[in-house]
Amino acid sequence: NFFLEMQPGMSEEQRYVNQYLSNLSDELKIPCIITTDTHYINKEDKEIHHIFLNSQKGDRETDGFYDWTYMMTIDEIHQNMDSYLGAEIVTKAIDNTDIIYGMIEEYDLRKP
């Protein structure tokens, strides 16, 4: 029940980590998944997210890292990652999230 998590950010560091994780996945036979580090819903909400973060801590740098922290569509994930990982690897990593979904068991905190 162990997976390597890649994210579709476009920084040079994120691309390096994703390529490394993809290679490590092949070497160790540990499946990769892709998740989005979602801080806001739509790409268009970036500015309001920036305003929100700065309302708490003052003048805070939010460009760069937060550019890619919205809930991406599968097409957007492919647009970001296919060029350096390949569409087949990206599709497989997205599909691997279904493995985790299949492991989920219903749990209820309420007792009779």
PDB file of N, CA and C in Angstrom:
ATOM      1  N   ASN A   1       0.820  -1.195   0.000  1.00  0.00           N
ATOM      2  CA  ASN A   1       0.000   0.000   0.000  1.00  0.00           C
ATOM      3  C   ASN A   1       0.865   1.260   0.000  1.00  0.00           C
ATOM      4  N   PHE A   2       1.901   1.264  -0.791  1.00  0.00           N
ATOM      5  CA  PHE A   2       2.815   2.400  -0.861  1.00  0.00           C
ATOM      6  C   PHE A   2       2.833   2.922  -2.288  1.00  0.00           C
ATOM      7  N   PHE A   3       2.759   4.246  -2.445  1.00  0.00           N
ATOM      8  CA  PHE A   3       2.743   4.882  -3.751  1.00  0.00           C
ATOM      9  C   PHE A   3       3.702   6.064  -3.736  1.00  0.00           C
ATOM     10  N   LEU A   4       4.250   6.387  -4.880  1.00  0.00           N
ATOM     11  CA  LEU A   4       5.088   7.566  -5.046  1.00  0.00           C
ATOM     12  C   LEU A   4       4.218   8.660  -5.663  1.00  0.00           C
ATOM     13  N   GLU A   5       4.191   9.814  -5.024  1.00  0.00           N
ATOM     14  CA  GLU A   5       3.281  10.888  -5.432  1.00  0.00           C
ATOM     15  C   GLU A   5       4.007  11.948  -6.252  1.00  0.00           C
ATOM     16  N   MET A   6       3.537  12.133  -7.467  1.00  0.00           N
ATOM     17  CA  MET A   6       4.028  13.207  -8.328  1.00  0.00           C
ATOM     18  C   MET A   6       2.982  14.316  -8.364  1.00  0.00           C
ATOM     19  N   GLN A   7       3.450  15.536  -8.646  1.00  0.00           N
ATOM     20  CA  GLN A   7       2.530  16.660  -8.778  1.00  0.00           C
ATOM     21  C   GLN A   7       2.823  17.403 -10.068  1.00  0.00           C
ATOM     22  N   PRO A   8       1.781  18.005 -10.684  1.00  0.00           N
ATOM     23  CA  PRO A   8       1.938  18.600 -12.007  1.00  0.00           C
ATOM     24  C   PRO A   8       2.426  20.040 -12.023  1.00  0.00           C
ATOM     25  N   GLY A   9       3.134  20.478 -11.001  1.00  0.00           N
ATOM     26  CA  GLY A   9       3.725  21.810 -11.027  1.00  0.00           C
ATOM     27  C   GLY A   9       4.745  21.914 -12.146  1.00  0.00           C
ATOM     28  N   MET A  10       5.056  23.125 -12.562  1.00  0.00           N
ATOM     29  CA  MET A  10       5.939  23.309 -13.708  1.00  0.00           C
ATOM     30  C   MET A  10       7.315  23.859 -13.340  1.00  0.00           C
ATOM     31  N   SER A  11       7.646  23.932 -12.071  1.00  0.00           N
ATOM     32  CA  SER A  11       8.977  24.416 -11.709  1.00  0.00           C
ATOM     33  C   SER A  11      10.021  23.390 -12.129  1.00  0.00           C
ATOM     34  N   GLU A  12      11.230  23.847 -12.317  1.00  0.00           N
ATOM     35  CA  GLU A  12      12.326  22.955 -12.683  1.00  0.00           C
ATOM     36  C   GLU A  12      12.524  21.879 -11.620  1.00  0.00           C
ATOM     37  N   GLU A  13      12.391  22.266 -10.350  1.00  0.00           N
ATOM     38  CA  GLU A  13      12.542  21.306  -9.255  1.00  0.00           C
ATOM     39  C   GLU A  13      11.469  20.222  -9.304  1.00  0.00           C
ATOM     40  N   GLN A  14      10.216  20.632  -9.567  1.00  0.00           N
ATOM     41  CA  GLN A  14       9.124  19.660  -9.613  1.00  0.00           C
ATOM     42  C   GLN A  14       9.306  18.689 -10.762  1.00  0.00           C
ATOM     43  N   ARG A  15       9.728  19.200 -11.912  1.00  0.00           N
ATOM     44  CA  ARG A  15       9.984  18.312 -13.052  1.00  0.00           C
ATOM     45  C   ARG A  15      11.079  17.306 -12.717  1.00  0.00           C
ATOM     46  N   TYR A  16      12.147  17.773 -12.080  1.00  0.00           N
ATOM     47  CA  TYR A  16      13.245  16.885 -11.688  1.00  0.00           C
ATOM     48  C   TYR A  16      12.736  15.788 -10.749  1.00  0.00           C
ATOM     49  N   VAL A  17      11.976  16.190  -9.727  1.00  0.00           N
ATOM     50  CA  VAL A  17      11.448  15.223  -8.756  1.00  0.00           C
ATOM     51  C   VAL A  17      10.523  14.222  -9.448  1.00  0.00           C
ATOM     52  N   ASN A  18       9.656  14.704 -10.329  1.00  0.00           N
ATOM     53  CA  ASN A  18       8.740  13.802 -11.028  1.00  0.00           C
ATOM     54  C   ASN A  18       9.494  12.782 -11.891  1.00  0.00           C
ATOM     55  N   GLN A  19      10.523  13.235 -12.594  1.00  0.00           N
ATOM     56  CA  GLN A  19      11.319  12.309 -13.403  1.00  0.00           C
ATOM     57  C   GLN A  19      12.028  11.296 -12.508  1.00  0.00           C
ATOM     58  N   TYR A  20      12.554  11.773 -11.403  1.00  0.00           N
ATOM     59  CA  TYR A  20      13.229  10.876 -10.463  1.00  0.00           C
ATOM     60  C   TYR A  20      12.248   9.835  -9.915  1.00  0.00           C
ATOM     61  N   LEU A  21      11.053  10.275  -9.515  1.00  0.00           N
ATOM     62  CA  LEU A  21      10.055   9.353  -8.983  1.00  0.00           C
ATOM     63  C   LEU A  21       9.601   8.343 -10.031  1.00  0.00           C
ATOM     64  N   SER A  22       9.475   8.779 -11.265  1.00  0.00           N
ATOM     65  CA  SER A  22       9.096   7.863 -12.333  1.00  0.00           C
ATOM     66  C   SER A  22      10.154   6.768 -12.511  1.00  0.00           C
ATOM     67  N   ASN A  23      11.425   7.160 -12.494  1.00  0.00           N
ATOM     68  CA  ASN A  23      12.518   6.185 -12.606  1.00  0.00           C
ATOM     69  C   ASN A  23      12.554   5.263 -11.390  1.00  0.00           C
ATOM     70  N   LEU A  24      12.359   5.840 -10.208  1.00  0.00           N
ATOM     71  CA  LEU A  24      12.354   5.056  -8.979  1.00  0.00           C
ATOM     72  C   LEU A  24      11.196   4.055  -8.984  1.00  0.00           C
ATOM     73  N   SER A  25      10.072   4.470  -9.513  1.00  0.00           N
ATOM     74  CA  SER A  25       8.908   3.594  -9.637  1.00  0.00           C
ATOM     75  C   SER A  25       9.241   2.368 -10.482  1.00  0.00           C
ATOM     76  N   ASP A  26       9.893   2.598 -11.605  1.00  0.00           N
ATOM     77  CA  ASP A  26      10.297   1.483 -12.472  1.00  0.00           C
ATOM     78  C   ASP A  26      11.283   0.566 -11.762  1.00  0.00           C
ATOM     79  N   GLU A  27      12.255   1.168 -11.107  1.00  0.00           N
ATOM     80  CA  GLU A  27      13.313   0.393 -10.453  1.00  0.00           C
ATOM     81  C   GLU A  27      12.789  -0.451  -9.297  1.00  0.00           C
ATOM     82  N   LEU A  28      11.929   0.139  -8.471  1.00  0.00           N
ATOM     83  CA  LEU A  28      11.461  -0.535  -7.255  1.00  0.00           C
ATOM     84  C   LEU A  28      10.085  -1.185  -7.408  1.00  0.00           C
ATOM     85  N   LYS A  29       9.467  -1.002  -8.571  1.00  0.00           N
ATOM     86  CA  LYS A  29       8.123  -1.563  -8.819  1.00  0.00           C
ATOM     87  C   LYS A  29       7.095  -1.025  -7.820  1.00  0.00           C
ATOM     88  N   ILE A  30       7.218   0.277  -7.518  1.00  0.00           N
ATOM     89  CA  ILE A  30       6.262   0.976  -6.658  1.00  0.00           C
ATOM     90  C   ILE A  30       5.467   1.914  -7.567  1.00  0.00           C
ATOM     91  N   PRO A  31       4.150   1.819  -7.591  1.00  0.00           N
ATOM     92  CA  PRO A  31       3.383   2.651  -8.514  1.00  0.00           C
ATOM     93  C   PRO A  31       3.415   4.132  -8.149  1.00  0.00           C
ATOM     94  N   CYS A  32       3.418   4.964  -9.188  1.00  0.00           N
ATOM     95  CA  CYS A  32       3.302   6.416  -9.026  1.00  0.00           C
ATOM     96  C   CYS A  32       1.843   6.822  -9.165  1.00  0.00           C
ATOM     97  N   ILE A  33       1.504   7.885  -8.484  1.00  0.00           N
ATOM     98  CA  ILE A  33       0.211   8.533  -8.669  1.00  0.00           C
ATOM     99  C   ILE A  33       0.482  10.019  -8.906  1.00  0.00           C
ATOM    100  N   ILE A  34      -0.515  10.715  -9.426  1.00  0.00           N
ATOM    101  CA  ILE A  34      -0.423  12.164  -9.599  1.00  0.00           C
ATOM    102  C   ILE A  34      -1.543  12.794  -8.808  1.00  0.00           C
ATOM    103  N   THR A  35      -1.183  13.751  -7.981  1.00  0.00           N
ATOM    104  CA  THR A  35      -2.172  14.510  -7.228  1.00  0.00           C
ATOM    105  C   THR A  35      -1.924  15.990  -7.462  1.00  0.00           C
ATOM    106  N   THR A  36      -2.934  16.788  -7.237  1.00  0.00           N
ATOM    107  CA  THR A  36      -2.738  18.234  -7.305  1.00  0.00           C
ATOM    108  C   THR A  36      -2.761  18.779  -5.888  1.00  0.00           C
ATOM    109  N   ASP A  37      -1.813  19.625  -5.588  1.00  0.00           N
ATOM    110  CA  ASP A  37      -1.744  20.283  -4.287  1.00  0.00           C
ATOM    111  C   ASP A  37      -2.690  21.475  -4.358  1.00  0.00           C
ATOM    112  N   THR A  38      -3.964  21.224  -4.124  1.00  0.00           N
ATOM    113  CA  THR A  38      -5.004  22.211  -4.409  1.00  0.00           C
ATOM    114  C   THR A  38      -5.184  23.203  -3.267  1.00  0.00           C
ATOM    115  N   HIS A  39      -4.830  24.445  -3.548  1.00  0.00           N
ATOM    116  CA  HIS A  39      -5.043  25.541  -2.604  1.00  0.00           C
ATOM    117  C   HIS A  39      -6.216  26.418  -3.024  1.00  0.00           C
ATOM    118  N   TYR A  40      -6.569  26.383  -4.312  1.00  0.00           N
ATOM    119  CA  TYR A  40      -7.730  27.106  -4.811  1.00  0.00           C
ATOM    120  C   TYR A  40      -8.312  26.304  -5.978  1.00  0.00           C
ATOM    121  N   ILE A  41      -9.573  26.559  -6.313  1.00  0.00           N
ATOM    122  CA  ILE A  41     -10.308  25.696  -7.236  1.00  0.00           C
ATOM    123  C   ILE A  41      -9.886  25.879  -8.691  1.00  0.00           C
ATOM    124  N   ASN A  42      -9.972  27.086  -9.209  1.00  0.00           N
ATOM    125  CA  ASN A  42      -9.730  27.339 -10.628  1.00  0.00           C
ATOM    126  C   ASN A  42      -8.482  28.182 -10.831  1.00  0.00           C
ATOM    127  N   LYS A  43      -7.860  28.019 -11.993  1.00  0.00           N
ATOM    128  CA  LYS A  43      -6.681  28.819 -12.341  1.00  0.00           C
ATOM    129  C   LYS A  43      -6.980  30.314 -12.196  1.00  0.00           C
ATOM    130  N   GLU A  44      -8.208  30.695 -12.528  1.00  0.00           N
ATOM    131  CA  GLU A  44      -8.606  32.108 -12.473  1.00  0.00           C
ATOM    132  C   GLU A  44      -8.688  32.641 -11.038  1.00  0.00           C
ATOM    133  N   ASP A  45      -8.684  31.774 -10.047  1.00  0.00           N
ATOM    134  CA  ASP A  45      -8.775  32.191  -8.645  1.00  0.00           C
ATOM    135  C   ASP A  45      -7.418  32.502  -8.022  1.00  0.00           C
ATOM    136  N   LYS A  46      -6.370  32.475  -8.825  1.00  0.00           N
ATOM    137  CA  LYS A  46      -5.014  32.701  -8.297  1.00  0.00           C
ATOM    138  C   LYS A  46      -4.906  34.056  -7.581  1.00  0.00           C
ATOM    139  N   GLU A  47      -5.459  35.097  -8.164  1.00  0.00           N
ATOM    140  CA  GLU A  47      -5.327  36.434  -7.576  1.00  0.00           C
ATOM    141  C   GLU A  47      -6.040  36.532  -6.223  1.00  0.00           C
ATOM    142  N   ILE A  48      -7.222  35.957  -6.116  1.00  0.00           N
ATOM    143  CA  ILE A  48      -7.937  36.004  -4.837  1.00  0.00           C
ATOM    144  C   ILE A  48      -7.206  35.180  -3.781  1.00  0.00           C
ATOM    145  N   HIS A  49      -6.557  34.107  -4.196  1.00  0.00           N
ATOM    146  CA  HIS A  49      -5.737  33.311  -3.274  1.00  0.00           C
ATOM    147  C   HIS A  49      -4.554  34.144  -2.788  1.00  0.00           C
ATOM    148  N   HIS A  50      -3.936  34.882  -3.699  1.00  0.00           N
ATOM    149  CA  HIS A  50      -2.835  35.779  -3.340  1.00  0.00           C
ATOM    150  C   HIS A  50      -3.306  36.820  -2.310  1.00  0.00           C
ATOM    151  N   ILE A  51      -4.454  37.416  -2.552  1.00  0.00           N
ATOM    152  CA  ILE A  51      -5.001  38.425  -1.629  1.00  0.00           C
ATOM    153  C   ILE A  51      -5.289  37.797  -0.271  1.00  0.00           C
ATOM    154  N   PHE A  52      -5.868  36.606  -0.276  1.00  0.00           N
ATOM    155  CA  PHE A  52      -6.166  35.903   0.969  1.00  0.00           C
ATOM    156  C   PHE A  52      -4.892  35.647   1.774  1.00  0.00           C
ATOM    157  N   LEU A  53      -3.859  35.111   1.142  1.00  0.00           N
ATOM    158  CA  LEU A  53      -2.618  34.816   1.865  1.00  0.00           C
ATOM    159  C   LEU A  53      -1.975  36.076   2.421  1.00  0.00           C
ATOM    160  N   ASN A  54      -2.019  37.151   1.661  1.00  0.00           N
ATOM    161  CA  ASN A  54      -1.411  38.399   2.126  1.00  0.00           C
ATOM    162  C   ASN A  54      -2.250  39.102   3.180  1.00  0.00           C
ATOM    163  N   SER A  55      -3.521  38.781   3.259  1.00  0.00           N
ATOM    164  CA  SER A  55      -4.356  39.391   4.297  1.00  0.00           C
ATOM    165  C   SER A  55      -3.991  38.852   5.670  1.00  0.00           C
ATOM    166  N   GLN A  56      -3.352  37.690   5.729  1.00  0.00           N
ATOM    167  CA  GLN A  56      -2.990  37.069   7.000  1.00  0.00           C
ATOM    168  C   GLN A  56      -1.593  37.442   7.468  1.00  0.00           C
ATOM    169  N   LYS A  57      -0.644  37.511   6.553  1.00  0.00           N
ATOM    170  CA  LYS A  57       0.765  37.673   6.940  1.00  0.00           C
ATOM    171  C   LYS A  57       1.422  38.923   6.371  1.00  0.00           C
ATOM    172  N   GLY A  58       0.669  39.790   5.724  1.00  0.00           N
ATOM    173  CA  GLY A  58       1.281  40.964   5.132  1.00  0.00           C
ATOM    174  C   GLY A  58       1.771  40.683   3.728  1.00  0.00           C
ATOM    175  N   ASP A  59       2.913  41.259   3.370  1.00  0.00           N
ATOM    176  CA  ASP A  59       3.457  41.141   2.018  1.00  0.00           C
ATOM    177  C   ASP A  59       4.159  39.799   1.843  1.00  0.00           C
ATOM    178  N   ARG A  60       3.425  38.844   1.326  1.00  0.00           N
ATOM    179  CA  ARG A  60       3.929  37.479   1.176  1.00  0.00           C
ATOM    180  C   ARG A  60       4.056  37.135  -0.305  1.00  0.00           C
ATOM    181  N   GLU A  61       5.189  36.581  -0.708  1.00  0.00           N
ATOM    182  CA  GLU A  61       5.413  36.163  -2.089  1.00  0.00           C
ATOM    183  C   GLU A  61       4.580  34.918  -2.376  1.00  0.00           C
ATOM    184  N   THR A  62       3.713  35.002  -3.364  1.00  0.00           N
ATOM    185  CA  THR A  62       2.853  33.854  -3.676  1.00  0.00           C
ATOM    186  C   THR A  62       3.021  33.366  -5.106  1.00  0.00           C
ATOM    187  N   ASP A  63       3.806  34.064  -5.912  1.00  0.00           N
ATOM    188  CA  ASP A  63       4.013  33.603  -7.285  1.00  0.00           C
ATOM    189  C   ASP A  63       4.973  32.418  -7.285  1.00  0.00           C
ATOM    190  N   GLY A  64       5.026  31.737  -8.381  1.00  0.00           N
ATOM    191  CA  GLY A  64       5.907  30.582  -8.482  1.00  0.00           C
ATOM    192  C   GLY A  64       5.222  29.328  -7.983  1.00  0.00           C
ATOM    193  N   PHE A  65       5.422  29.001  -6.724  1.00  0.00           N
ATOM    194  CA  PHE A  65       4.875  27.769  -6.165  1.00  0.00           C
ATOM    195  C   PHE A  65       3.363  27.704  -6.307  1.00  0.00           C
ATOM    196  N   TYR A  66       2.673  28.769  -5.962  1.00  0.00           N
ATOM    197  CA  TYR A  66       1.209  28.750  -5.957  1.00  0.00           C
ATOM    198  C   TYR A  66       0.589  28.861  -7.349  1.00  0.00           C
ATOM    199  N   ASP A  67       1.411  29.077  -8.384  1.00  0.00           N
ATOM    200  CA  ASP A  67       0.886  29.142  -9.751  1.00  0.00           C
ATOM    201  C   ASP A  67       0.193  27.838 -10.155  1.00  0.00           C
ATOM    202  N   TRP A  68       0.609  26.733  -9.579  1.00  0.00           N
ATOM    203  CA  TRP A  68       0.144  25.416 -10.016  1.00  0.00           C
ATOM    204  C   TRP A  68      -0.652  24.698  -8.936  1.00  0.00           C
ATOM    205  N   THR A  69      -1.151  25.418  -7.951  1.00  0.00           N
ATOM    206  CA  THR A  69      -1.843  24.766  -6.833  1.00  0.00           C
ATOM    207  C   THR A  69      -3.353  24.936  -6.909  1.00  0.00           C
ATOM    208  N   TYR A  70      -3.886  24.725  -8.084  1.00  0.00           N
ATOM    209  CA  TYR A  70      -5.341  24.729  -8.260  1.00  0.00           C
ATOM    210  C   TYR A  70      -5.773  23.339  -8.712  1.00  0.00           C
ATOM    211  N   MET A  71      -7.059  23.071  -8.679  1.00  0.00           N
ATOM    212  CA  MET A  71      -7.586  21.762  -9.039  1.00  0.00           C
ATOM    213  C   MET A  71      -7.568  21.621 -10.562  1.00  0.00           C
ATOM    214  N   MET A  72      -6.577  20.905 -11.060  1.00  0.00           N
ATOM    215  CA  MET A  72      -6.393  20.764 -12.505  1.00  0.00           C
ATOM    216  C   MET A  72      -7.282  19.663 -13.081  1.00  0.00           C
ATOM    217  N   THR A  73      -7.634  19.859 -14.328  1.00  0.00           N
ATOM    218  CA  THR A  73      -8.320  18.802 -15.064  1.00  0.00           C
ATOM    219  C   THR A  73      -7.277  17.780 -15.529  1.00  0.00           C
ATOM    220  N   ILE A  74      -7.726  16.642 -15.950  1.00  0.00           N
ATOM    221  CA  ILE A  74      -6.804  15.636 -16.479  1.00  0.00           C
ATOM    222  C   ILE A  74      -6.079  16.184 -17.706  1.00  0.00           C
ATOM    223  N   ASP A  75      -6.785  16.944 -18.538  1.00  0.00           N
ATOM    224  CA  ASP A  75      -6.138  17.537 -19.713  1.00  0.00           C
ATOM    225  C   ASP A  75      -5.018  18.493 -19.308  1.00  0.00           C
ATOM    226  N   GLU A  76      -5.244  19.293 -18.270  1.00  0.00           N
ATOM    227  CA  GLU A  76      -4.203  20.217 -17.806  1.00  0.00           C
ATOM    228  C   GLU A  76      -3.002  19.459 -17.241  1.00  0.00           C
ATOM    229  N   ILE A  77      -3.261  18.377 -16.538  1.00  0.00           N
ATOM    230  CA  ILE A  77      -2.164  17.550 -16.024  1.00  0.00           C
ATOM    231  C   ILE A  77      -1.343  17.008 -17.186  1.00  0.00           C
ATOM    232  N   HIS A  78      -2.017  16.508 -18.215  1.00  0.00           N
ATOM    233  CA  HIS A  78      -1.301  16.022 -19.402  1.00  0.00           C
ATOM    234  C   HIS A  78      -0.515  17.149 -20.078  1.00  0.00           C
ATOM    235  N   GLN A  79      -1.115  18.325 -20.190  1.00  0.00           N
ATOM    236  CA  GLN A  79      -0.422  19.460 -20.811  1.00  0.00           C
ATOM    237  C   GLN A  79       0.864  19.796 -20.058  1.00  0.00           C
ATOM    238  N   ASN A  80       0.829  19.684 -18.738  1.00  0.00           N
ATOM    239  CA  ASN A  80       1.999  20.017 -17.933  1.00  0.00           C
ATOM    240  C   ASN A  80       3.063  18.924 -17.930  1.00  0.00           C
ATOM    241  N   MET A  81       2.662  17.666 -18.009  1.00  0.00           N
ATOM    242  CA  MET A  81       3.605  16.584 -17.716  1.00  0.00           C
ATOM    243  C   MET A  81       3.992  15.705 -18.903  1.00  0.00           C
ATOM    244  N   ASP A  82       3.185  15.648 -19.941  1.00  0.00           N
ATOM    245  CA  ASP A  82       3.472  14.743 -21.057  1.00  0.00           C
ATOM    246  C   ASP A  82       4.809  15.039 -21.728  1.00  0.00           C
ATOM    247  N   SER A  83       5.160  16.319 -21.814  1.00  0.00           N
ATOM    248  CA  SER A  83       6.358  16.691 -22.572  1.00  0.00           C
ATOM    249  C   SER A  83       7.641  16.122 -21.979  1.00  0.00           C
ATOM    250  N   TYR A  84       7.681  15.899 -20.680  1.00  0.00           N
ATOM    251  CA  TYR A  84       8.917  15.385 -20.087  1.00  0.00           C
ATOM    252  C   TYR A  84       8.783  13.989 -19.484  1.00  0.00           C
ATOM    253  N   LEU A  85       7.556  13.504 -19.286  1.00  0.00           N
ATOM    254  CA  LEU A  85       7.375  12.140 -18.778  1.00  0.00           C
ATOM    255  C   LEU A  85       6.806  11.191 -19.834  1.00  0.00           C
ATOM    256  N   GLY A  86       6.044  11.738 -20.754  1.00  0.00           N
ATOM    257  CA  GLY A  86       5.364  10.922 -21.755  1.00  0.00           C
ATOM    258  C   GLY A  86       3.927  10.671 -21.341  1.00  0.00           C
ATOM    259  N   ALA A  87       3.034  10.698 -22.323  1.00  0.00           N
ATOM    260  CA  ALA A  87       1.597  10.540 -22.054  1.00  0.00           C
ATOM    261  C   ALA A  87       1.274   9.201 -21.411  1.00  0.00           C
ATOM    262  N   GLU A  88       1.978   8.151 -21.790  1.00  0.00           N
ATOM    263  CA  GLU A  88       1.695   6.823 -21.240  1.00  0.00           C
ATOM    264  C   GLU A  88       1.979   6.769 -19.734  1.00  0.00           C
ATOM    265  N   ILE A  89       3.089   7.343 -19.312  1.00  0.00           N
ATOM    266  CA  ILE A  89       3.445   7.352 -17.889  1.00  0.00           C
ATOM    267  C   ILE A  89       2.442   8.192 -17.110  1.00  0.00           C
ATOM    268  N   VAL A  90       2.069   9.360 -17.657  1.00  0.00           N
ATOM    269  CA  VAL A  90       1.113  10.247 -16.980  1.00  0.00           C
ATOM    270  C   VAL A  90      -0.243   9.557 -16.853  1.00  0.00           C
ATOM    271  N   THR A  91      -0.707   8.935 -17.921  1.00  0.00           N
ATOM    272  CA  THR A  91      -1.998   8.224 -17.883  1.00  0.00           C
ATOM    273  C   THR A  91      -1.966   7.113 -16.847  1.00  0.00           C
ATOM    274  N   LYS A  92      -0.889   6.340 -16.815  1.00  0.00           N
ATOM    275  CA  LYS A  92      -0.781   5.239 -15.859  1.00  0.00           C
ATOM    276  C   LYS A  92      -0.804   5.776 -14.425  1.00  0.00           C
ATOM    277  N   ALA A  93      -0.096   6.854 -14.163  1.00  0.00           N
ATOM    278  CA  ALA A  93      -0.069   7.427 -12.810  1.00  0.00           C
ATOM    279  C   ALA A  93      -1.444   7.948 -12.402  1.00  0.00           C
ATOM    280  N   ILE A  94      -2.162   8.550 -13.336  1.00  0.00           N
ATOM    281  CA  ILE A  94      -3.528   9.001 -13.037  1.00  0.00           C
ATOM    282  C   ILE A  94      -4.416   7.794 -12.761  1.00  0.00           C
ATOM    283  N   ASP A  95      -4.302   6.772 -13.597  1.00  0.00           N
ATOM    284  CA  ASP A  95      -5.106   5.558 -13.417  1.00  0.00           C
ATOM    285  C   ASP A  95      -4.794   4.858 -12.094  1.00  0.00           C
ATOM    286  N   ASN A  96      -3.548   4.969 -11.626  1.00  0.00           N
ATOM    287  CA  ASN A  96      -3.167   4.324 -10.362  1.00  0.00           C
ATOM    288  C   ASN A  96      -3.922   4.878  -9.155  1.00  0.00           C
ATOM    289  N   THR A  97      -4.478   6.073  -9.289  1.00  0.00           N
ATOM    290  CA  THR A  97      -5.268   6.596  -8.172  1.00  0.00           C
ATOM    291  C   THR A  97      -6.511   5.740  -7.936  1.00  0.00           C
ATOM    292  N   ASP A  98      -6.960   5.041  -8.981  1.00  0.00           N
ATOM    293  CA  ASP A  98      -8.104   4.127  -8.824  1.00  0.00           C
ATOM    294  C   ASP A  98      -7.763   2.962  -7.894  1.00  0.00           C
ATOM    295  N   ILE A  99      -6.493   2.587  -7.848  1.00  0.00           N
ATOM    296  CA  ILE A  99      -6.069   1.525  -6.932  1.00  0.00           C
ATOM    297  C   ILE A  99      -6.347   1.969  -5.493  1.00  0.00           C
ATOM    298  N   ILE A 100      -6.008   3.203  -5.193  1.00  0.00           N
ATOM    299  CA  ILE A 100      -6.249   3.739  -3.850  1.00  0.00           C
ATOM    300  C   ILE A 100      -7.746   3.823  -3.586  1.00  0.00           C
ATOM    301  N   TYR A 101      -8.502   4.283  -4.571  1.00  0.00           N
ATOM    302  CA  TYR A 101      -9.950   4.355  -4.428  1.00  0.00           C
ATOM    303  C   TYR A 101     -10.525   2.988  -4.078  1.00  0.00           C
ATOM    304  N   GLY A 102     -10.017   1.958  -4.703  1.00  0.00           N
ATOM    305  CA  GLY A 102     -10.488   0.609  -4.444  1.00  0.00           C
ATOM    306  C   GLY A 102     -10.171   0.095  -3.047  1.00  0.00           C
ATOM    307  N   MET A 103      -9.217   0.714  -2.377  1.00  0.00           N
ATOM    308  CA  MET A 103      -8.835   0.303  -1.021  1.00  0.00           C
ATOM    309  C   MET A 103      -9.683   0.971   0.063  1.00  0.00           C
ATOM    310  N   ILE A 104     -10.435   1.985  -0.308  1.00  0.00           N
ATOM    311  CA  ILE A 104     -11.200   2.741   0.678  1.00  0.00           C
ATOM    312  C   ILE A 104     -12.343   1.893   1.213  1.00  0.00           C
ATOM    313  N   GLU A 105     -12.426   1.843   2.521  1.00  0.00           N
ATOM    314  CA  GLU A 105     -13.520   1.135   3.166  1.00  0.00           C
ATOM    315  C   GLU A 105     -14.396   2.156   3.886  1.00  0.00           C
ATOM    316  N   GLU A 106     -15.678   1.895   3.880  1.00  0.00           N
ATOM    317  CA  GLU A 106     -16.581   2.802   4.579  1.00  0.00           C
ATOM    318  C   GLU A 106     -16.284   2.746   6.075  1.00  0.00           C
ATOM    319  N   TYR A 107     -16.280   3.920   6.671  1.00  0.00           N
ATOM    320  CA  TYR A 107     -15.998   4.030   8.095  1.00  0.00           C
ATOM    321  C   TYR A 107     -16.926   5.089   8.664  1.00  0.00           C
ATOM    322  N   ASP A 108     -17.520   4.804   9.787  1.00  0.00           N
ATOM    323  CA  ASP A 108     -18.465   5.722  10.396  1.00  0.00           C
ATOM    324  C   ASP A 108     -18.103   5.905  11.858  1.00  0.00           C
ATOM    325  N   LEU A 109     -17.940   7.129  12.282  1.00  0.00           N
ATOM    326  CA  LEU A 109     -17.589   7.405  13.679  1.00  0.00           C
ATOM    327  C   LEU A 109     -18.781   7.286  14.614  1.00  0.00           C
ATOM    328  N   ARG A 110     -19.964   7.308  14.061  1.00  0.00           N
ATOM    329  CA  ARG A 110     -21.165   7.174  14.897  1.00  0.00           C
ATOM    330  C   ARG A 110     -21.318   5.729  15.338  1.00  0.00           C
ATOM    331  N   LYS A 111     -21.738   5.559  16.565  1.00  0.00           N
ATOM    332  CA  LYS A 111     -21.978   4.217  17.090  1.00  0.00           C
ATOM    333  C   LYS A 111     -23.449   4.076  17.378  1.00  0.00           C
ATOM    334  N   PRO A 112     -23.980   2.850  17.260  1.00  0.00           N
ATOM    335  CA  PRO A 112     -25.421   2.662  17.535  1.00  0.00           C
ATOM    336  C   PRO A 112     -25.737   2.923  19.014  1.00  0.00           C
TER     337      PRO A 112
END
